[in-house]
PDB file of C-alpha atoms in Angstrom:
ATOM      1  CA  MET A  28      21.764   7.774  11.243  1.00 55.00           C
ATOM      2  CA  ASP A  29      21.674   8.446   7.559  1.00 60.00           C
ATOM      3  CA  ASN A  30      18.827   8.876   5.282  1.00 63.00           C
ATOM      4  CA  GLU A  31      19.124   5.217   4.112  1.00 65.00           C
ATOM      5  CA  GLU A  32      19.035   3.857   7.714  1.00 62.00           C
ATOM      6  CA  LEU A  33      16.026   5.785   8.632  1.00 55.00           C
ATOM      7  CA  THR A  34      13.993   4.777   5.628  1.00 60.00           C
ATOM      8  CA  ASN A  35      14.761   1.239   6.308  1.00 59.00           C
ATOM      9  CA  GLN A  36      13.813   1.597  10.143  1.00 57.00           C
ATOM     10  CA  ASN A  37      10.532   3.258   8.917  1.00 56.00           C
ATOM     11  CA  ASN A  38       9.645   0.664   6.636  1.00 58.00           C
ATOM     12  CA  GLU A  39      10.142  -1.986   9.388  1.00 55.00           C
ATOM     13  CA  GLN A  40       7.993  -0.020  11.495  1.00 52.00           C
ATOM     14  CA  GLU A  41       5.110  -0.020   8.872  1.00 57.00           C
ATOM     15  CA  THR A  42       5.462  -3.792   8.403  1.00 53.00           C
ATOM     16  CA  ILE A  43       5.049  -4.419  11.928  1.00 53.00           C
ATOM     17  CA  VAL A  44       1.823  -2.095  12.259  1.00 54.00           C
ATOM     18  CA  ASN A  45       0.734  -3.664   8.933  1.00 80.00           C
ATOM     19  CA  ASP A  46       1.379  -7.239  10.355  1.00 83.00           C
ATOM     20  CA  SER A  47      -0.558  -6.550  13.600  1.00 84.00           C
ATOM     21  CA  LYS A  48      -3.385  -4.913  11.850  1.00 86.00           C
ATOM     22  CA  LEU A  49      -3.779  -7.912   9.557  1.00 88.00           C
ATOM     23  CA  LYS A  50      -3.701 -10.482  12.471  1.00 91.00           C
ATOM     24  CA  LEU A  51      -6.414  -8.264  14.087  1.00 91.00           C
ATOM     25  CA  ILE A  52      -8.525  -8.212  10.862  1.00 92.00           C
ATOM     26  CA  ILE A  53      -8.042 -12.018  10.390  1.00 94.00           C
ATOM     27  CA  ARG A  54      -9.081 -12.676  13.920  1.00 96.00           C
ATOM     28  CA  ASN A  55     -12.102 -10.621  13.751  1.00 96.00           C
ATOM     29  CA  ILE A  56     -13.131 -12.136  10.561  1.00 96.00           C
ATOM     30  CA  ILE A  57     -12.776 -15.649  11.747  1.00 97.00           C
ATOM     31  CA  GLU A  58     -14.579 -14.966  14.852  1.00 97.00           C
ATOM     32  CA  LEU A  59     -17.576 -13.440  12.765  1.00 96.00           C
ATOM     33  CA  GLU A  60     -17.574 -16.554  10.541  1.00 96.00           C
ATOM     34  CA  ASN A  61     -17.364 -18.979  13.470  1.00 97.00           C
ATOM     35  CA  LYS A  62     -20.367 -17.084  15.166  1.00 96.00           C
ATOM     36  CA  ASN A  63     -22.313 -17.054  12.071  1.00 96.00           C
ATOM     37  CA  VAL A  64     -21.710 -20.925  11.421  1.00 95.00           C
ATOM     38  CA  LYS A  65     -23.316 -21.627  14.742  1.00 95.00           C
ATOM     39  CA  THR A  66     -26.265 -19.189  14.563  1.00 94.00           C
ATOM     40  CA  ARG A  67     -26.885 -19.019  10.656  1.00 94.00           C
ATOM     41  CA  GLU A  68     -28.134 -15.529  11.638  1.00 94.00           C
ATOM     42  CA  LEU A  69     -26.511 -13.802   8.631  1.00 94.00           C
ATOM     43  CA  ASN A  70     -26.709 -14.373   4.962  1.00 95.00           C
ATOM     44  CA  ASP A  71     -23.678 -14.161   2.604  1.00 94.00           C
ATOM     45  CA  ASP A  72     -24.428 -10.583   1.742  1.00 96.00           C
ATOM     46  CA  ALA A  73     -24.607  -9.491   5.180  1.00 96.00           C
ATOM     47  CA  ILE A  74     -21.404 -11.262   6.055  1.00 96.00           C
ATOM     48  CA  LYS A  75     -19.641  -9.594   3.096  1.00 96.00           C
ATOM     49  CA  LYS A  76     -20.863  -6.229   4.408  1.00 97.00           C
ATOM     50  CA  LYS A  77     -19.700  -6.988   7.962  1.00 96.00           C
ATOM     51  CA  ILE A  78     -16.268  -8.165   6.591  1.00 95.00           C
ATOM     52  CA  GLU A  79     -15.814  -5.021   4.540  1.00 94.00           C
ATOM     53  CA  LYS A  80     -16.741  -3.021   7.694  1.00 94.00           C
ATOM     54  CA  ILE A  81     -14.186  -4.682   9.703  1.00 92.00           C
ATOM     55  CA  ILE A  82     -11.455  -3.987   7.173  1.00 88.00           C
ATOM     56  CA  GLU A  83     -12.404  -0.474   6.591  1.00 87.00           C
ATOM     57  CA  GLU A  84     -12.412   0.232  10.535  1.00 87.00           C
ATOM     58  CA  GLU A  85      -8.955  -1.211  10.945  1.00 84.00           C
ATOM     59  CA  VAL A  86      -7.344   0.474   7.990  1.00 78.00           C
ATOM     60  CA  LYS A  87      -8.839   3.897   8.955  1.00 79.00           C
ATOM     61  CA  CYS A  88      -7.658   3.592  12.569  1.00 73.00           C
ATOM     62  CA  CYS A  89      -4.288   4.801  13.602  1.00 58.00           C
TER      63      CYS A  89
END
């Protein structure tokens, strides 16, 4: 493999990881929102902080 092929392969792998992380983040946020709609436990600011935490944890992980 030459450098261009390796670069393209690495870019494709990064995209796969990014897509899977994005799907996980979205799923977690939706679950949080659905739970809160039922319980009304958290206000807007608390939801915002929890969403930020979800994103930060997934971006830092791996």
